[in-house]
Amino acid sequence: MPELPEVEVVRRGLAKWAAGRTVAAAAVLHPRAVRRHPAGADDFTHRLAGATLAAPHRRGKYLWLPIGADTAMVAHLGMSGQFLIRPQDAPAEKHLRVRFVFDDTEGTDLRFVDQRTFGGLSLHDAVPGDPDRLPQPLAHIARDPIDPAFDDDAFHAALRRKRTTIKRALLDQTLISGVGNIYADEALWRTRLHYDRPTTALTRPRTAELLTHIREVMGDALAAGGTSFDSMYVNVNGESGYFDRSLDAYGREDEPCRRCGTPIRRRAWMNRSSYFCPRCQPVPRA
């Protein structure tokens, strides 16, 4: 599943290539792509015709492009969703789901391609009075750690109240958004915390250290264009990131820890895998 850096790379691409352009026509080529739009495909395309796409926003793994004072197009990439900028005369991609044709002379259109059709697009009203015009379905999503408005102290207090384990907390989108399995493992390795460490045991300095490493990991991944374990993780120009070459824990089972040389271990965890160094990140005592 794409995580914050991959989605932020897409947002930046949309800001450069799509923001400020007016949609001449939209075409839905697969109904599942707009299944989250309650009024259906015809309403979706009708409301987008003539709409100008404003600068895109992101919260966690969700994107939205305002198309008016109180409405936005929400995009969830799912496991394989891609926004691609293509020449208007380029052949349709095999898994093209939605196409946006613009009314300008730039010669490119915007395409939503999704092989597995777990992602989708939909139109929603904004939360009344929200300065970012946050769409109502995203109101429960917490701010992410690279958001300037993220409150470190409030996050620490919420961790202490939650009474769970640290990796579960990092993947709880109501506490902190945008951190998925890959970057959670990377940040925990950098902080020398085991994924099953109770949140109630975290001191304020340890929480601050963890947040610092989360932001560092996110920044490093953004600089590299995200990870590319899957060829479907691409930017709007179809280019994959390369941060996976720099990962310290995730995907490195039996390889030596870059810090101490102990082989990295993998454990099954919540239908996923957790990677950690058993020496640097010891299992917490019962």
JSON list of C-alpha atoms in Angstrom, two decimals, residues 21-139:
[
{"chain": "A", "resi": 21, "resn": "ARG", "atom": "CA", "xyz": [-6.58, 23.59, -15.33]},
{"chain": "A", "resi": 22, "resn": "THR", "atom": "CA", "xyz": [-10.25, 23.38, -16.27]},
{"chain": "A", "resi": 23, "resn": "VAL", "atom": "CA", "xyz": [-11.85, 20.05, -17.11]},
{"chain": "A", "resi": 24, "resn": "ALA", "atom": "CA", "xyz": [-13.54, 20.03, -20.50]},
{"chain": "A", "resi": 25, "resn": "ALA", "atom": "CA", "xyz": [-14.83, 16.49, -20.04]},
{"chain": "A", "resi": 26, "resn": "ALA", "atom": "CA", "xyz": [-14.40, 13.49, -17.77]},
{"chain": "A", "resi": 27, "resn": "ALA", "atom": "CA", "xyz": [-15.03, 9.87, -18.69]},
{"chain": "A", "resi": 28, "resn": "VAL", "atom": "CA", "xyz": [-15.49, 6.99, -16.26]},
{"chain": "A", "resi": 29, "resn": "LEU", "atom": "CA", "xyz": [-14.33, 3.78, -17.94]},
{"chain": "A", "resi": 30, "resn": "HIS", "atom": "CA", "xyz": [-14.89, 1.40, -15.01]},
{"chain": "A", "resi": 31, "resn": "PRO", "atom": "CA", "xyz": [-17.71, 1.85, -12.44]},
{"chain": "A", "resi": 32, "resn": "ARG", "atom": "CA", "xyz": [-15.61, 0.61, -9.51]},
{"chain": "A", "resi": 33, "resn": "ALA", "atom": "CA", "xyz": [-13.36, 3.64, -9.90]},
{"chain": "A", "resi": 34, "resn": "VAL", "atom": "CA", "xyz": [-16.19, 5.89, -8.65]},
{"chain": "A", "resi": 35, "resn": "ARG", "atom": "CA", "xyz": [-17.96, 3.44, -6.34]},
{"chain": "A", "resi": 36, "resn": "ARG", "atom": "CA", "xyz": [-17.37, 5.83, -3.40]},
{"chain": "A", "resi": 37, "resn": "HIS", "atom": "CA", "xyz": [-19.29, 8.56, -5.25]},
{"chain": "A", "resi": 38, "resn": "PRO", "atom": "CA", "xyz": [-22.85, 7.88, -4.04]},
{"chain": "A", "resi": 39, "resn": "ALA", "atom": "CA", "xyz": [-24.61, 9.58, -6.98]},
{"chain": "A", "resi": 40, "resn": "GLY", "atom": "CA", "xyz": [-22.88, 7.43, -9.59]},
{"chain": "A", "resi": 41, "resn": "ALA", "atom": "CA", "xyz": [-20.67, 7.86, -12.63]},
{"chain": "A", "resi": 42, "resn": "ASP", "atom": "CA", "xyz": [-22.96, 10.14, -14.64]},
{"chain": "A", "resi": 43, "resn": "ASP", "atom": "CA", "xyz": [-23.23, 12.61, -11.78]},
{"chain": "A", "resi": 44, "resn": "PHE", "atom": "CA", "xyz": [-19.46, 12.46, -11.26]},
{"chain": "A", "resi": 45, "resn": "THR", "atom": "CA", "xyz": [-18.65, 13.34, -14.88]},
{"chain": "A", "resi": 46, "resn": "HIS", "atom": "CA", "xyz": [-21.42, 15.96, -15.11]},
{"chain": "A", "resi": 47, "resn": "ARG", "atom": "CA", "xyz": [-20.21, 17.84, -12.03]},
{"chain": "A", "resi": 48, "resn": "LEU", "atom": "CA", "xyz": [-16.57, 17.81, -13.17]},
{"chain": "A", "resi": 49, "resn": "ALA", "atom": "CA", "xyz": [-17.29, 19.19, -16.66]},
{"chain": "A", "resi": 50, "resn": "GLY", "atom": "CA", "xyz": [-16.25, 22.85, -16.57]},
{"chain": "A", "resi": 51, "resn": "ALA", "atom": "CA", "xyz": [-14.71, 22.58, -13.09]},
{"chain": "A", "resi": 52, "resn": "THR", "atom": "CA", "xyz": [-11.27, 24.03, -12.40]},
{"chain": "A", "resi": 53, "resn": "LEU", "atom": "CA", "xyz": [-8.95, 21.84, -10.34]},
{"chain": "A", "resi": 54, "resn": "ALA", "atom": "CA", "xyz": [-7.45, 23.83, -7.47]},
{"chain": "A", "resi": 55, "resn": "ALA", "atom": "CA", "xyz": [-4.11, 23.07, -5.79]},
{"chain": "A", "resi": 56, "resn": "PRO", "atom": "CA", "xyz": [-4.19, 19.53, -4.37]},
{"chain": "A", "resi": 57, "resn": "HIS", "atom": "CA", "xyz": [-4.06, 18.81, -0.65]},
{"chain": "A", "resi": 58, "resn": "ARG", "atom": "CA", "xyz": [-3.11, 15.68, 1.23]},
{"chain": "A", "resi": 59, "resn": "ARG", "atom": "CA", "xyz": [-3.83, 14.25, 4.66]},
{"chain": "A", "resi": 60, "resn": "GLY", "atom": "CA", "xyz": [-2.03, 11.02, 5.37]},
{"chain": "A", "resi": 61, "resn": "LYS", "atom": "CA", "xyz": [-2.56, 8.75, 2.37]},
{"chain": "A", "resi": 62, "resn": "TYR", "atom": "CA", "xyz": [-5.53, 10.66, 0.96]},
{"chain": "A", "resi": 63, "resn": "LEU", "atom": "CA", "xyz": [-5.48, 13.34, -1.73]},
{"chain": "A", "resi": 64, "resn": "TRP", "atom": "CA", "xyz": [-8.11, 15.85, -2.65]},
{"chain": "A", "resi": 65, "resn": "LEU", "atom": "CA", "xyz": [-8.42, 18.56, -5.28]},
{"chain": "A", "resi": 66, "resn": "PRO", "atom": "CA", "xyz": [-10.94, 21.32, -4.49]},
{"chain": "A", "resi": 67, "resn": "ILE", "atom": "CA", "xyz": [-13.22, 22.11, -7.43]},
{"chain": "A", "resi": 68, "resn": "GLY", "atom": "CA", "xyz": [-15.16, 24.89, -5.80]},
{"chain": "A", "resi": 69, "resn": "ALA", "atom": "CA", "xyz": [-15.63, 26.68, -2.51]},
{"chain": "A", "resi": 70, "resn": "ASP", "atom": "CA", "xyz": [-17.29, 23.71, -0.82]},
{"chain": "A", "resi": 71, "resn": "THR", "atom": "CA", "xyz": [-16.55, 20.63, -2.96]},
{"chain": "A", "resi": 72, "resn": "ALA", "atom": "CA", "xyz": [-13.50, 18.49, -3.63]},
{"chain": "A", "resi": 73, "resn": "MET", "atom": "CA", "xyz": [-12.54, 15.44, -5.62]},
{"chain": "A", "resi": 74, "resn": "VAL", "atom": "CA", "xyz": [-11.10, 12.88, -3.20]},
{"chain": "A", "resi": 75, "resn": "ALA", "atom": "CA", "xyz": [-8.60, 10.32, -4.45]},
{"chain": "A", "resi": 76, "resn": "HIS", "atom": "CA", "xyz": [-7.64, 7.14, -2.64]},
{"chain": "A", "resi": 77, "resn": "LEU", "atom": "CA", "xyz": [-4.88, 5.30, -4.50]},
{"chain": "A", "resi": 78, "resn": "GLY", "atom": "CA", "xyz": [-5.54, 1.96, -2.86]},
{"chain": "A", "resi": 79, "resn": "MET", "atom": "CA", "xyz": [-2.90, -0.63, -3.72]},
{"chain": "A", "resi": 80, "resn": "SER", "atom": "CA", "xyz": [-2.32, 0.25, -7.37]},
{"chain": "A", "resi": 81, "resn": "GLY", "atom": "CA", "xyz": [-3.94, 3.59, -8.22]},
{"chain": "A", "resi": 82, "resn": "GLN", "atom": "CA", "xyz": [-1.92, 6.00, -10.36]},
{"chain": "A", "resi": 83, "resn": "PHE", "atom": "CA", "xyz": [-2.46, 9.52, -11.64]},
{"chain": "A", "resi": 84, "resn": "LEU", "atom": "CA", "xyz": [-0.65, 9.92, -14.96]},
{"chain": "A", "resi": 85, "resn": "ILE", "atom": "CA", "xyz": [-0.16, 12.95, -17.20]},
{"chain": "A", "resi": 86, "resn": "ARG", "atom": "CA", "xyz": [-0.20, 11.76, -20.79]},
{"chain": "A", "resi": 87, "resn": "PRO", "atom": "CA", "xyz": [-0.27, 13.30, -24.28]},
{"chain": "A", "resi": 88, "resn": "GLN", "atom": "CA", "xyz": [-3.88, 13.44, -25.43]},
{"chain": "A", "resi": 89, "resn": "ASP", "atom": "CA", "xyz": [-3.15, 11.17, -28.39]},
{"chain": "A", "resi": 90, "resn": "ALA", "atom": "CA", "xyz": [-1.31, 8.53, -26.31]},
{"chain": "A", "resi": 91, "resn": "PRO", "atom": "CA", "xyz": [-2.95, 5.08, -26.40]},
{"chain": "A", "resi": 92, "resn": "ALA", "atom": "CA", "xyz": [-5.20, 4.24, -23.47]},
{"chain": "A", "resi": 93, "resn": "GLU", "atom": "CA", "xyz": [-3.51, 2.26, -20.71]},
{"chain": "A", "resi": 94, "resn": "LYS", "atom": "CA", "xyz": [-4.78, -1.29, -20.17]},
{"chain": "A", "resi": 95, "resn": "HIS", "atom": "CA", "xyz": [-6.20, -0.41, -16.75]},
{"chain": "A", "resi": 96, "resn": "LEU", "atom": "CA", "xyz": [-7.35, 3.15, -17.46]},
{"chain": "A", "resi": 97, "resn": "ARG", "atom": "CA", "xyz": [-10.36, 3.85, -15.21]},
{"chain": "A", "resi": 98, "resn": "VAL", "atom": "CA", "xyz": [-11.03, 7.60, -15.42]},
{"chain": "A", "resi": 99, "resn": "ARG", "atom": "CA", "xyz": [-9.84, 10.17, -17.95]},
{"chain": "A", "resi": 100, "resn": "PHE", "atom": "CA", "xyz": [-9.89, 13.96, -17.65]},
{"chain": "A", "resi": 101, "resn": "VAL", "atom": "CA", "xyz": [-9.59, 16.09, -20.79]},
{"chain": "A", "resi": 102, "resn": "PHE", "atom": "CA", "xyz": [-8.72, 19.74, -20.25]},
{"chain": "A", "resi": 103, "resn": "ASP", "atom": "CA", "xyz": [-9.95, 22.76, -22.21]},
{"chain": "A", "resi": 104, "resn": "ASP", "atom": "CA", "xyz": [-6.48, 24.27, -22.75]},
{"chain": "A", "resi": 105, "resn": "THR", "atom": "CA", "xyz": [-3.81, 23.87, -25.41]},
{"chain": "A", "resi": 106, "resn": "GLU", "atom": "CA", "xyz": [-1.17, 22.06, -23.34]},
{"chain": "A", "resi": 107, "resn": "GLY", "atom": "CA", "xyz": [-1.85, 18.83, -25.19]},
{"chain": "A", "resi": 108, "resn": "THR", "atom": "CA", "xyz": [-1.99, 16.55, -22.13]},
{"chain": "A", "resi": 109, "resn": "ASP", "atom": "CA", "xyz": [-4.75, 14.92, -20.15]},
{"chain": "A", "resi": 110, "resn": "LEU", "atom": "CA", "xyz": [-4.96, 13.40, -16.67]},
{"chain": "A", "resi": 111, "resn": "ARG", "atom": "CA", "xyz": [-5.59, 9.68, -16.31]},
{"chain": "A", "resi": 112, "resn": "PHE", "atom": "CA", "xyz": [-6.45, 7.57, -13.29]},
{"chain": "A", "resi": 113, "resn": "VAL", "atom": "CA", "xyz": [-5.10, 4.06, -13.84]},
{"chain": "A", "resi": 114, "resn": "ASP", "atom": "CA", "xyz": [-5.77, 1.28, -11.34]},
{"chain": "A", "resi": 115, "resn": "GLN", "atom": "CA", "xyz": [-5.02, -2.37, -12.05]},
{"chain": "A", "resi": 116, "resn": "ARG", "atom": "CA", "xyz": [-6.52, -3.83, -8.89]},
{"chain": "A", "resi": 117, "resn": "THR", "atom": "CA", "xyz": [-9.39, -1.29, -8.65]},
{"chain": "A", "resi": 118, "resn": "PHE", "atom": "CA", "xyz": [-9.02, -0.94, -4.87]},
{"chain": "A", "resi": 119, "resn": "GLY", "atom": "CA", "xyz": [-8.58, 2.83, -5.22]},
{"chain": "A", "resi": 120, "resn": "GLY", "atom": "CA", "xyz": [-11.13, 5.34, -6.43]},
{"chain": "A", "resi": 121, "resn": "LEU", "atom": "CA", "xyz": [-12.33, 8.91, -6.96]},
{"chain": "A", "resi": 122, "resn": "SER", "atom": "CA", "xyz": [-15.37, 10.66, -5.50]},
{"chain": "A", "resi": 123, "resn": "LEU", "atom": "CA", "xyz": [-16.81, 14.13, -4.94]},
{"chain": "A", "resi": 124, "resn": "HIS", "atom": "CA", "xyz": [-17.61, 15.32, -1.42]},
{"chain": "A", "resi": 125, "resn": "ASP", "atom": "CA", "xyz": [-18.57, 18.46, 0.46]},
{"chain": "A", "resi": 126, "resn": "ALA", "atom": "CA", "xyz": [-15.98, 20.09, 2.67]},
{"chain": "A", "resi": 127, "resn": "VAL", "atom": "CA", "xyz": [-16.09, 20.22, 6.46]},
{"chain": "A", "resi": 128, "resn": "PRO", "atom": "CA", "xyz": [-17.76, 23.58, 7.19]},
{"chain": "A", "resi": 129, "resn": "GLY", "atom": "CA", "xyz": [-15.22, 26.25, 8.11]},
{"chain": "A", "resi": 130, "resn": "ASP", "atom": "CA", "xyz": [-12.14, 24.08, 7.54]},
{"chain": "A", "resi": 131, "resn": "PRO", "atom": "CA", "xyz": [-9.32, 26.26, 6.11]},
{"chain": "A", "resi": 132, "resn": "ASP", "atom": "CA", "xyz": [-8.01, 23.39, 3.96]},
{"chain": "A", "resi": 133, "resn": "ARG", "atom": "CA", "xyz": [-11.52, 22.52, 2.73]},
{"chain": "A", "resi": 134, "resn": "LEU", "atom": "CA", "xyz": [-11.05, 19.05, 4.19]},
{"chain": "A", "resi": 135, "resn": "PRO", "atom": "CA", "xyz": [-13.63, 16.67, 2.66]},
{"chain": "A", "resi": 136, "resn": "GLN", "atom": "CA", "xyz": [-16.12, 15.32, 5.16]},
{"chain": "A", "resi": 137, "resn": "PRO", "atom": "CA", "xyz": [-15.15, 11.61, 4.75]},
{"chain": "A", "resi": 138, "resn": "LEU", "atom": "CA", "xyz": [-11.62, 12.51, 5.88]},
{"chain": "A", "resi": 139, "resn": "ALA", "atom": "CA", "xyz": [-12.65, 14.39, 9.01]}
]
